[in-house]
Short mmCIF file of C-alpha atoms and ligand atoms in Angstrom, two decimals:
data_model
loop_
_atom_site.label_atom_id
_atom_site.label_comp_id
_atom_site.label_asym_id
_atom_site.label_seq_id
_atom_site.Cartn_x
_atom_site.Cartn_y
_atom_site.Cartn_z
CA UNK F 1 -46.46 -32.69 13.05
CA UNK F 2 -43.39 -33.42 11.08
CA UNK F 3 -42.98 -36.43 8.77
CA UNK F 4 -41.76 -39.92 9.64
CA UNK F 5 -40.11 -41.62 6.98
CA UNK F 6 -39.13 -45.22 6.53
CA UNK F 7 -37.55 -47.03 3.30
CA UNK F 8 -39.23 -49.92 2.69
CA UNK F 9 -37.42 -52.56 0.38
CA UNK F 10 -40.46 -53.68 -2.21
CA UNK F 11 -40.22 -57.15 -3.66
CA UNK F 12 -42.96 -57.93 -5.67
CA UNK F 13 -41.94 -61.19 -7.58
CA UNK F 14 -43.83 -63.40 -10.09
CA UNK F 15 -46.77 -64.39 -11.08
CA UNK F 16 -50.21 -62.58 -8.70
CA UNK F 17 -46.84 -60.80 -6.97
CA UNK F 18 -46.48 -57.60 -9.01
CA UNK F 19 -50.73 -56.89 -8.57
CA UNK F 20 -51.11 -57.37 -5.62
CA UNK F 21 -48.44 -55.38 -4.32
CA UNK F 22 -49.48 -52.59 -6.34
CA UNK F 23 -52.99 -52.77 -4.12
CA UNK F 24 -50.76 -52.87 -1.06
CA UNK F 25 -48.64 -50.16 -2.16
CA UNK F 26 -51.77 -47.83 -2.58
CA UNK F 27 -53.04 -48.98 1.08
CA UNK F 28 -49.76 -47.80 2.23
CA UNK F 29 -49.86 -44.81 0.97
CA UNK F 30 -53.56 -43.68 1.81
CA UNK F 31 -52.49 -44.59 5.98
CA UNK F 32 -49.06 -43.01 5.17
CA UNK F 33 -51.37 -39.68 4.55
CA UNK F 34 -53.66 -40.01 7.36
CA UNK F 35 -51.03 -40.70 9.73
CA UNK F 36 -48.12 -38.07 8.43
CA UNK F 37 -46.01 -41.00 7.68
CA UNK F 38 -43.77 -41.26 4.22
CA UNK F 39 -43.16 -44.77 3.16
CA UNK F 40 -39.96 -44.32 0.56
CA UNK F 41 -40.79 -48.06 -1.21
CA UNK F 42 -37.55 -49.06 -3.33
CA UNK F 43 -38.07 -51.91 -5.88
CA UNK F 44 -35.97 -55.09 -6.49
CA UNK F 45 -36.03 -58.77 -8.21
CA UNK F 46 -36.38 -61.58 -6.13
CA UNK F 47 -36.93 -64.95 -7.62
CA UNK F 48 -38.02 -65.85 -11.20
CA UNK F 49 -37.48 -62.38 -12.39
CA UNK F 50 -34.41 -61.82 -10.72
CA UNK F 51 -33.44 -65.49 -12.75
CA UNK F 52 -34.23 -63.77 -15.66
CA UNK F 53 -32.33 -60.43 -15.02
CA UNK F 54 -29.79 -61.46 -13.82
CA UNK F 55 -29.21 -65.44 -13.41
CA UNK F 56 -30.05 -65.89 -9.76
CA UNK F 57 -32.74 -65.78 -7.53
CA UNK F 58 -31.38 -63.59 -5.14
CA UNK F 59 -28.96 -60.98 -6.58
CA UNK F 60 -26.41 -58.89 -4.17
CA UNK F 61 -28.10 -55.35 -4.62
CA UNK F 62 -31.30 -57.34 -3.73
CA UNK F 63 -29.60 -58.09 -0.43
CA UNK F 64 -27.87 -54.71 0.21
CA UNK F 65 -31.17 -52.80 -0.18
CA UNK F 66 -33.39 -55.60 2.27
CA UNK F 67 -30.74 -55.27 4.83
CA UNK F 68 -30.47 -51.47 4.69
CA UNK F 69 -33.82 -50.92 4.89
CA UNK F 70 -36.33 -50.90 7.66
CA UNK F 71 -38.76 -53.44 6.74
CA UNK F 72 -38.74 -55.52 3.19
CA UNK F 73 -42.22 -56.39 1.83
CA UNK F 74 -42.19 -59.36 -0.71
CA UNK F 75 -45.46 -60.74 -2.94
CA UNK F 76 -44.43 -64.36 -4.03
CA UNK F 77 -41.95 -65.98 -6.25
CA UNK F 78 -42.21 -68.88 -8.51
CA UNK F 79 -43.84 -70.71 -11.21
CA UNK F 80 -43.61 -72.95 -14.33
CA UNK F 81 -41.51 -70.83 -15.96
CA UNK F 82 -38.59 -71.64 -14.02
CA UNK F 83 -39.67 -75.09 -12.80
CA UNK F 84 -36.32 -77.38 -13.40
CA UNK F 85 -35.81 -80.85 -12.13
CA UNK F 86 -32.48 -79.88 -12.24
CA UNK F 87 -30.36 -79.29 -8.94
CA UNK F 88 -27.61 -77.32 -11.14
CA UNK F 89 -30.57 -74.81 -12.21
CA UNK F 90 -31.31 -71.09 -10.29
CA UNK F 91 -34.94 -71.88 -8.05
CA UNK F 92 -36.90 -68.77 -7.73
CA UNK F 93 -37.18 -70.55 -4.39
CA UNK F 94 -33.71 -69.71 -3.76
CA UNK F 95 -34.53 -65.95 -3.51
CA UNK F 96 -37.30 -66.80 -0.78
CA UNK F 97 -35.18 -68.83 1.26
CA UNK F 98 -31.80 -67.37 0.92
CA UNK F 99 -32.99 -63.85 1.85
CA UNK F 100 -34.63 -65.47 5.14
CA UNK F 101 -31.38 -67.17 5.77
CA UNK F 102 -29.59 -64.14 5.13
CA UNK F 103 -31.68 -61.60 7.34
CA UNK F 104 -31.70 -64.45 10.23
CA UNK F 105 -35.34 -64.37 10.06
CA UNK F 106 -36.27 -67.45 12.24
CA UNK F 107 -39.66 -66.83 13.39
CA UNK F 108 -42.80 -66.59 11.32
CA UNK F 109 -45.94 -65.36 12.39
CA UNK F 110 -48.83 -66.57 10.37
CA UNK F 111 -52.30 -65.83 11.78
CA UNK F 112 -55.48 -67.50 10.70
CA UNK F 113 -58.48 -65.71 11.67
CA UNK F 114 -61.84 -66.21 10.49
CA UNK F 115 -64.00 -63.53 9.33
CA UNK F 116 -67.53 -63.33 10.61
CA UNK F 117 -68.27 -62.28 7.56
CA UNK F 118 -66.87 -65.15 5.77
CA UNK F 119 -67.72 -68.15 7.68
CA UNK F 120 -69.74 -69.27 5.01
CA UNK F 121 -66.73 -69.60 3.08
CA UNK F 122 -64.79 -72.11 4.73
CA UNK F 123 -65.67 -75.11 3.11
CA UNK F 124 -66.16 -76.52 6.46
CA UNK F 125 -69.78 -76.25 9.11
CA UNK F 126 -69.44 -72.92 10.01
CA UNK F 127 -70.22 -73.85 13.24
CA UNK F 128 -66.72 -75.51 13.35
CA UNK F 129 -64.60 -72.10 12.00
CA UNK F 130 -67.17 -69.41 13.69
CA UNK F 131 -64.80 -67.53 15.64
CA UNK F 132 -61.25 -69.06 15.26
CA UNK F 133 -58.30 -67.35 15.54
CA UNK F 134 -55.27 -69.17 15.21
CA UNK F 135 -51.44 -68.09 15.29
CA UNK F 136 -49.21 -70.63 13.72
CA UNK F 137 -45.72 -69.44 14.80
CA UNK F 138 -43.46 -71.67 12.24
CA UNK F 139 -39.58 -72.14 12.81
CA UNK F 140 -38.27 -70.66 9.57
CA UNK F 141 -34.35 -70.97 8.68
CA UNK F 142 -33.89 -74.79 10.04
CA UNK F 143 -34.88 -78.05 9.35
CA UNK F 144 -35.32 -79.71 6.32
CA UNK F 145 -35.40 -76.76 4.04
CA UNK F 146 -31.84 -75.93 5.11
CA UNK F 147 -30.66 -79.51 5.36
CA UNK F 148 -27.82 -80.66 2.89
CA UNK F 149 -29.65 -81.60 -0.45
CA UNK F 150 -28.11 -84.54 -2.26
CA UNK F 151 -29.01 -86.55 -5.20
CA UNK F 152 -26.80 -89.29 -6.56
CA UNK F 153 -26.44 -92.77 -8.20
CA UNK F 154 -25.88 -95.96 -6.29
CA UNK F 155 -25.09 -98.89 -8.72
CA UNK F 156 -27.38 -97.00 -11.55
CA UNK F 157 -30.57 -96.20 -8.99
CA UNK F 158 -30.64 -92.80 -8.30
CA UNK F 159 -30.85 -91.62 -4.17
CA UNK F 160 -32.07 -88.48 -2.99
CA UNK F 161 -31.46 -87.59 0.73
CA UNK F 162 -32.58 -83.73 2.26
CA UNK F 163 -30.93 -83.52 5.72
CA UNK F 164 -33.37 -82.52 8.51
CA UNK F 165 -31.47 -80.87 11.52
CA UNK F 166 -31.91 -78.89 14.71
CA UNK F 167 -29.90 -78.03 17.30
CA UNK F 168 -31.70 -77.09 20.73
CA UNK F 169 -31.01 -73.13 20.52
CA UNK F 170 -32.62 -72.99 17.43
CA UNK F 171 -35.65 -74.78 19.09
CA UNK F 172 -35.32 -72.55 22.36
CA UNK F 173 -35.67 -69.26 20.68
CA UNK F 174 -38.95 -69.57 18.30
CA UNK F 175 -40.39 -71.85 21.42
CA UNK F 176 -39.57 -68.37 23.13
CA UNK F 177 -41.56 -66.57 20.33
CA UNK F 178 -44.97 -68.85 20.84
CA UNK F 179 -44.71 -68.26 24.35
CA UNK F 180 -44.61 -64.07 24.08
CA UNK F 181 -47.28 -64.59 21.82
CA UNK F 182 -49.44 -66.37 23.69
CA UNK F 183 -48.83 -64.56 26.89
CA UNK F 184 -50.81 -61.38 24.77
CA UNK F 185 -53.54 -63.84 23.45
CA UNK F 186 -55.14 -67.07 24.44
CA UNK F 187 -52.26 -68.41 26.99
CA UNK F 188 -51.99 -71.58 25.23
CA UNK F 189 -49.53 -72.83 23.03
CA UNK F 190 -49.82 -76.26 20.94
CA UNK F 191 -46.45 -77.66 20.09
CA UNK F 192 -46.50 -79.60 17.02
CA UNK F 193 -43.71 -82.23 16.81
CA UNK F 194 -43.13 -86.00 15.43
CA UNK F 195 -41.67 -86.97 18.57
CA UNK F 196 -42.58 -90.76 18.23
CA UNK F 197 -40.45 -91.37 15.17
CA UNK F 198 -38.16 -88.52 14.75
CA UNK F 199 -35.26 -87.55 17.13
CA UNK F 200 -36.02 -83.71 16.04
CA UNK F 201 -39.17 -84.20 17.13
CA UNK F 202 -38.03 -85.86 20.38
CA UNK F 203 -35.45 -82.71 21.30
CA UNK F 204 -38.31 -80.59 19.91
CA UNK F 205 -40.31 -81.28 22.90
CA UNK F 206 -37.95 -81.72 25.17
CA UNK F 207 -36.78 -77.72 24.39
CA UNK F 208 -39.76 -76.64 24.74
CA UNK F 209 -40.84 -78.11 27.46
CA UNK F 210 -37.46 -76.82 29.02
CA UNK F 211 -38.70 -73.01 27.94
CA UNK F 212 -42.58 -73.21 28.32
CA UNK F 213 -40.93 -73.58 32.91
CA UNK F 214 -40.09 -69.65 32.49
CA UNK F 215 -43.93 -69.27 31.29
CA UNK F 216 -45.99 -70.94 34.06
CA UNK F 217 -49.22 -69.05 33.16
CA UNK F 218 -49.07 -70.57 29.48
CA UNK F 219 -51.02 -73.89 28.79
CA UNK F 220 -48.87 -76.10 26.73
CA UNK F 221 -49.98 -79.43 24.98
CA UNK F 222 -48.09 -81.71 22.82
CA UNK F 223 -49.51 -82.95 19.09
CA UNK F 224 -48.23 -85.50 16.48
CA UNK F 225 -48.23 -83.61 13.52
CA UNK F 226 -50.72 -86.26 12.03
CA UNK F 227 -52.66 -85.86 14.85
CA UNK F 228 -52.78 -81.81 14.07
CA UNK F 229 -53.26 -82.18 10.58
CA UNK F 230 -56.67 -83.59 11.56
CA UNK F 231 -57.53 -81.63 14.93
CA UNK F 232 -57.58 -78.96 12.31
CA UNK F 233 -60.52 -79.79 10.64
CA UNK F 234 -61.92 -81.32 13.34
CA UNK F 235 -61.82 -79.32 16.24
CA UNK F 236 -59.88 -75.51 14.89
CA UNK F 237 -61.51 -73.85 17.91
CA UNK F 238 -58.99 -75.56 20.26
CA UNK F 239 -56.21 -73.87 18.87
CA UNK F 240 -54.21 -70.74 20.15
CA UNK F 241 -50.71 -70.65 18.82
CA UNK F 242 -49.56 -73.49 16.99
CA UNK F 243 -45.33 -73.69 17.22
CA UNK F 244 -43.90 -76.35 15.04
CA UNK F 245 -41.09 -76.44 12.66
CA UNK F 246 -40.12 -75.15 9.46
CA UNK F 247 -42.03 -78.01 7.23
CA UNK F 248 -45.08 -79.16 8.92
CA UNK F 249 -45.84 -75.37 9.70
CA UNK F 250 -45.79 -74.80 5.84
CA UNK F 251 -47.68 -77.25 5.27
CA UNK F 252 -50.24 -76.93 8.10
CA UNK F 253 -50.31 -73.10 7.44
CA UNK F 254 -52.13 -74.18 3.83
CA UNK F 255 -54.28 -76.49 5.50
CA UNK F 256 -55.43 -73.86 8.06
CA UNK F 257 -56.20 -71.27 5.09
CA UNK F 258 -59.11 -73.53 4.70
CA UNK F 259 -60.25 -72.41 7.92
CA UNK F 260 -60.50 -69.38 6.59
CA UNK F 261 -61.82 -69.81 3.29
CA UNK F 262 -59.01 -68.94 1.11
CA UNK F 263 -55.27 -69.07 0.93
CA UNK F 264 -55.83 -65.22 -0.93
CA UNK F 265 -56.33 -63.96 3.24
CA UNK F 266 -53.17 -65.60 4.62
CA UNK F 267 -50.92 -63.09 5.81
CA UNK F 268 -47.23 -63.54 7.27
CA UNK F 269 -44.32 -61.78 9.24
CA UNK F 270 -40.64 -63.46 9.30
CA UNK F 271 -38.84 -62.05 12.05
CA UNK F 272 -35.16 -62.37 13.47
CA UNK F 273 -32.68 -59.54 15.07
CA UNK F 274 -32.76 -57.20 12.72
CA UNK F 275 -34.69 -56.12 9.53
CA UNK F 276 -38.02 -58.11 9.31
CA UNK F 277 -39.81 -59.35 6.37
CA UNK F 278 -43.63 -59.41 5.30
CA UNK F 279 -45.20 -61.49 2.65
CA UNK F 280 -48.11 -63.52 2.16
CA UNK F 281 -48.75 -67.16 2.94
CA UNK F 282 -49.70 -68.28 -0.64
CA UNK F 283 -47.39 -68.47 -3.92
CA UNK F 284 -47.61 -66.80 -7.02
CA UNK F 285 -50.38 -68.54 -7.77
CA UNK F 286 -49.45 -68.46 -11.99
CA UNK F 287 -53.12 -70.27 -12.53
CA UNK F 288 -54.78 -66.57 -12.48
CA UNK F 289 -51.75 -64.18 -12.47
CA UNK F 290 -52.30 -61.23 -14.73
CA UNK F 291 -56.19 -61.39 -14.84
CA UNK F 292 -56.96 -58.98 -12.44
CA UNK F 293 -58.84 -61.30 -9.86
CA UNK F 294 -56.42 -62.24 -7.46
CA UNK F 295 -57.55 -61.42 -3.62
CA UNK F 296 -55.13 -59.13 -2.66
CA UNK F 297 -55.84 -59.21 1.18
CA UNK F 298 -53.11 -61.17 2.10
CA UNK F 299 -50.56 -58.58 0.99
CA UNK F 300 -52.25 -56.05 2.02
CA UNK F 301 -52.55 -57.86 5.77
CA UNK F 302 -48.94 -58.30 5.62
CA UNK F 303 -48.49 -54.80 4.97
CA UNK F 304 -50.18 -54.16 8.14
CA UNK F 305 -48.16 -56.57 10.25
CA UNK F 306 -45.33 -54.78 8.53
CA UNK F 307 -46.79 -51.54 9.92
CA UNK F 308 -47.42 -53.18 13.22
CA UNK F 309 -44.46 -55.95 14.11
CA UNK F 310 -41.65 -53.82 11.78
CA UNK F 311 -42.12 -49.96 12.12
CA UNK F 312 -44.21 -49.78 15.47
CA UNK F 313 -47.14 -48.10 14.10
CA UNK F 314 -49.86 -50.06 16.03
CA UNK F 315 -52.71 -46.96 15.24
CA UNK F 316 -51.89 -47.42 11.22
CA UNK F 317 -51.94 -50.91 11.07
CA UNK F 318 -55.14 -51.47 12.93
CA UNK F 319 -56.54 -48.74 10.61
CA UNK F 320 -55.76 -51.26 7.58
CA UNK F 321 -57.55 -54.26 9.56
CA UNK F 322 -60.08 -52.23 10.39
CA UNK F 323 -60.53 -51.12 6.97
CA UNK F 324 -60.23 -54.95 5.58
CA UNK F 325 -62.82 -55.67 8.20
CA UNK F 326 -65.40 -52.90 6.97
CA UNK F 327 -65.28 -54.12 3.70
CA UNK F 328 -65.47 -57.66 3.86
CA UNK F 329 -68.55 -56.78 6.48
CA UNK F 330 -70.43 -54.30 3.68
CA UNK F 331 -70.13 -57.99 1.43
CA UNK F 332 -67.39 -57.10 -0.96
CA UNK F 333 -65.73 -59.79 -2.28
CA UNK F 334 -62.94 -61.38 -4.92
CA UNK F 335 -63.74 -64.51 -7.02
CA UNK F 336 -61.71 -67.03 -4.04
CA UNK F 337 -64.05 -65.99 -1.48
CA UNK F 338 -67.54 -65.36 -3.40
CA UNK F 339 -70.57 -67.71 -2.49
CA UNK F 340 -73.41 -69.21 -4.87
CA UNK F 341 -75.26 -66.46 -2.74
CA UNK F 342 -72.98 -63.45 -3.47
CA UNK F 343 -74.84 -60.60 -5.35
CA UNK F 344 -72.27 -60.35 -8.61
CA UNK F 345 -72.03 -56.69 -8.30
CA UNK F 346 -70.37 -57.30 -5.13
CA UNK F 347 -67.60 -59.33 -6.37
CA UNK F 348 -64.37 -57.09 -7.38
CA UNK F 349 -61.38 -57.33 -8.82
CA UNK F 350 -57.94 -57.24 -7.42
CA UNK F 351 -57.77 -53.18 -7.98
CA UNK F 352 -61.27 -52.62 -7.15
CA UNK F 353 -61.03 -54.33 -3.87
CA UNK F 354 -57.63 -52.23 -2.86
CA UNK F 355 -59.71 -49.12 -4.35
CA UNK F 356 -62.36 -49.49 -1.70
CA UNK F 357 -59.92 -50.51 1.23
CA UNK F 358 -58.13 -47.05 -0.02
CA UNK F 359 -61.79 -45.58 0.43
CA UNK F 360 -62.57 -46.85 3.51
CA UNK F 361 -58.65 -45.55 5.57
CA UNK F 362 -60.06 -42.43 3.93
CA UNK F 363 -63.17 -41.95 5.36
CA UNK F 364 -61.68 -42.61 8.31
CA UNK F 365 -64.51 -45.63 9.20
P1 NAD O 401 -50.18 -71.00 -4.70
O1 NAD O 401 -50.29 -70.58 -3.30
O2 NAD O 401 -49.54 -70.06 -5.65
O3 NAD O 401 -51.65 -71.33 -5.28
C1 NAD O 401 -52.47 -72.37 -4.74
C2 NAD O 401 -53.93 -72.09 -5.14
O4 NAD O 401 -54.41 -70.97 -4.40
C3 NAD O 401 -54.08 -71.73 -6.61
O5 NAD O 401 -55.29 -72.24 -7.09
C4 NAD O 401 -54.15 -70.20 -6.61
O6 NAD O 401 -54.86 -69.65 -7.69
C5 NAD O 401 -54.83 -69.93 -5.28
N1 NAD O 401 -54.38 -68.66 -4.72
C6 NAD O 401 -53.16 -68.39 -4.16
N2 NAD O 401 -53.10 -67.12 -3.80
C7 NAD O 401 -54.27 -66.55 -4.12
C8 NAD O 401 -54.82 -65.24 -4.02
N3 NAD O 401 -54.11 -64.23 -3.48
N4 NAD O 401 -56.07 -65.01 -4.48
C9 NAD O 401 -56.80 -66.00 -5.00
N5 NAD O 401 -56.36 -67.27 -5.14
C10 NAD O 401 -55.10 -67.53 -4.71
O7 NAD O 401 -49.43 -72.41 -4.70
P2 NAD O 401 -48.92 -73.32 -5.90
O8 NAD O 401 -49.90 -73.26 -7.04
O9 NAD O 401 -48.59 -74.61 -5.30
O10 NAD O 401 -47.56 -72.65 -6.36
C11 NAD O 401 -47.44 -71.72 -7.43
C12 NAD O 401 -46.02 -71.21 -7.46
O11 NAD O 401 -45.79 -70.45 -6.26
C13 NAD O 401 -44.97 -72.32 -7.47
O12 NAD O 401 -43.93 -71.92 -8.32
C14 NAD O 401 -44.50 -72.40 -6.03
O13 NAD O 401 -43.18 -72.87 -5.93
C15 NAD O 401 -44.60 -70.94 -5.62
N6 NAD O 401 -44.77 -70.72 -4.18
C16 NAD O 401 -44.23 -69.57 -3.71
C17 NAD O 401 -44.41 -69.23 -2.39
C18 NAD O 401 -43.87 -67.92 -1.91
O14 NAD O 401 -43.45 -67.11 -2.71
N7 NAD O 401 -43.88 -67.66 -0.60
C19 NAD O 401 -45.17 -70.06 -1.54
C20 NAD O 401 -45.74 -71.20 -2.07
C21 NAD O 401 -45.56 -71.52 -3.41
#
């Protein structure tokens, strides 16, 4: 069988970013070998390291190399380092959102699924979680994020204003997105708006609404954001796929990692046109960077919706699922999603939890 090869542009980051990538990298490698594929992973800075190389979050060769290449893989950027009140200052966040902006990726993909395995670990009945499986499908290069941004002084009080904007093709295509999605899961999509107070919110649903006539065998329902934030925890196992915009999907994406018991299982795909881009949900999460006991799940799930939404290799990628689901199901565990029950010897590092994810794509489970 001869070799496929893909260049994958590697962006590790700060903080948890660099380990956990490495266990990624390694997962990568042992499917590349069972299914005669070469991944040819090139390196570059993104965010507070590329601040400190070379005085911007988001350097040019950075760029060149994510758009040449077939997928890009990033860990997370950010922390107190390079915090800055500061509007003048370089924001590792810069590198996150320019290189979204840049590769038109408008459409992320964020699935929460719950583990039977880990239901106890949900902080919530786990009668409520048992058997979720949620896709949040967040608009990603809009909205308030990519608003104008303007501090200044009216007589001597200082003003902030962040511009929140969207016009209806940006609201037609990821409405498009949940739609496809939901036609290959549940058939129900939940738009998430703030339609009552908000004239985004109001074309929001009116957009949709307009798109969900070409998809007659999809269920669609209207929430208030507020209303969401709490159906959540309330009632999770109404969901299907969640479409909402670029802000409340960040911030219900957290909120549904509770679902799931840890923000350390959160995985993500940003897609557009052309070159897509895999990351986790969580940050860089400086707390425990560097101590070896960062769950390294996420990026290793978004290496497998790389595998599976960017190259088109559906049999690899469900080989890493598989795998993460063998392991989790034999009770090995990192420190965020350990239990008062958990047998100690079963809790593992960052590298010891890729090392038996590696084993189990080996043995071919
Ligand atoms: P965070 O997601 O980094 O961490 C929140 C909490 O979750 C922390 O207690 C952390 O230890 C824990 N956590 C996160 N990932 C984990 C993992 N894989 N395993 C175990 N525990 C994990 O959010 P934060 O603390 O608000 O932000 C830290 C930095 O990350 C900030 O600089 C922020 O701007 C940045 N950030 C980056 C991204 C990104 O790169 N996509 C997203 C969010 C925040």
């Amino acid at each position: 069988m001869s070799l496929q090869r893909y260049e994958i542009c590697v962006l590790p980051g700060d903080g948890i970013g660099p380990e956990i990538m490495q266990v990624a990298l390694d997962v990568l490698r042992a499917v590349g070998r069972k299914h005669d594929v070469e991944f040819a992973c090139t390196e570059a800075l993104v965010g507070g390291c590329a601040i400190d190389a070379c005085g911007c979050a988001l350097p040019e060769a950075t760029l060149d190399l994510a758009r040449s290449a077939d997928a890009v893989l990033l860990g997370a950027v950010g922390g107190p380092r390079w915090d800055t009140v500061d509007p003048d200052k370089p924001r590792p966040e810069d590198g996150l959102l320019g290189i979204r902006k840049e590769l038109g990726l408008y459409a992320n993909l964020r699935p929460v699924r719950v583990y039977d395995a880990l239901v106890d670990a949900s902080p919530l009945k786990p009668d409520a979680v048992r058997g979720c499986d949620i896709l949040i499908v967040r608009e990603l290069t809009g909205g308030l994020y990519f608003g104008d941004h303007e501090t200044v002084e009216v007589d001597g009080v200082a003003c902030a204003h962040d511009v929140m904007e969207y016009d209806e093709l940006e609201v037609e295509r990821i409405a498009r997105r949940a739609f496809e999605a939901a036609a290959i899961r549940q058939g129900k999509v939940t738009s998430v708006d703030k339609a009552n107070v908000l004239d985004t919110g109001r074309l929001w649903r009116k957009v949709v609404h307009r798109a969900a006539a070409e998809y007659p065998d999809i269920e669609i329902v209207d929430m208030l954001v507020d209303n969401c934030a709490m159906q959540l925890i309330m009632n999770p196992g109404q969901f299907d796929v969640i479409l909402t915009e670029n802000t409340f999907g960040d911030i219900l994406s957290d909120e549904a990692s509770v679902l799931a018991g840890s923000l350390g299982l959160l995985a993500s795909a940003s897609l557009g046109d052309g070159t897509s881009l895999f990351e986790p949900c969580h940050g860089s999460a400086p707390d425990i960077a560097g101590k070896n006991i960062a769950n390294p799940l996420a990026q290793v799930l978004s290496a497998a919706m790389m595998l599976a939404h960017g190259l088109g290799l559906d049999e690899a990628a469900s080989d890493v699922t598989c795998a993460v689901d063998a392991v989790l199901a034999d009770g090995w565990r990192t420190a965020d999603i350990a239990q008062d029950t958990t047998d100690a010897a079963h809790v593992l590092g960052t590298r010891e939890m890729g090392e038996r994810i590696v084993a189990c794509i080996e043995e071919e489970r």
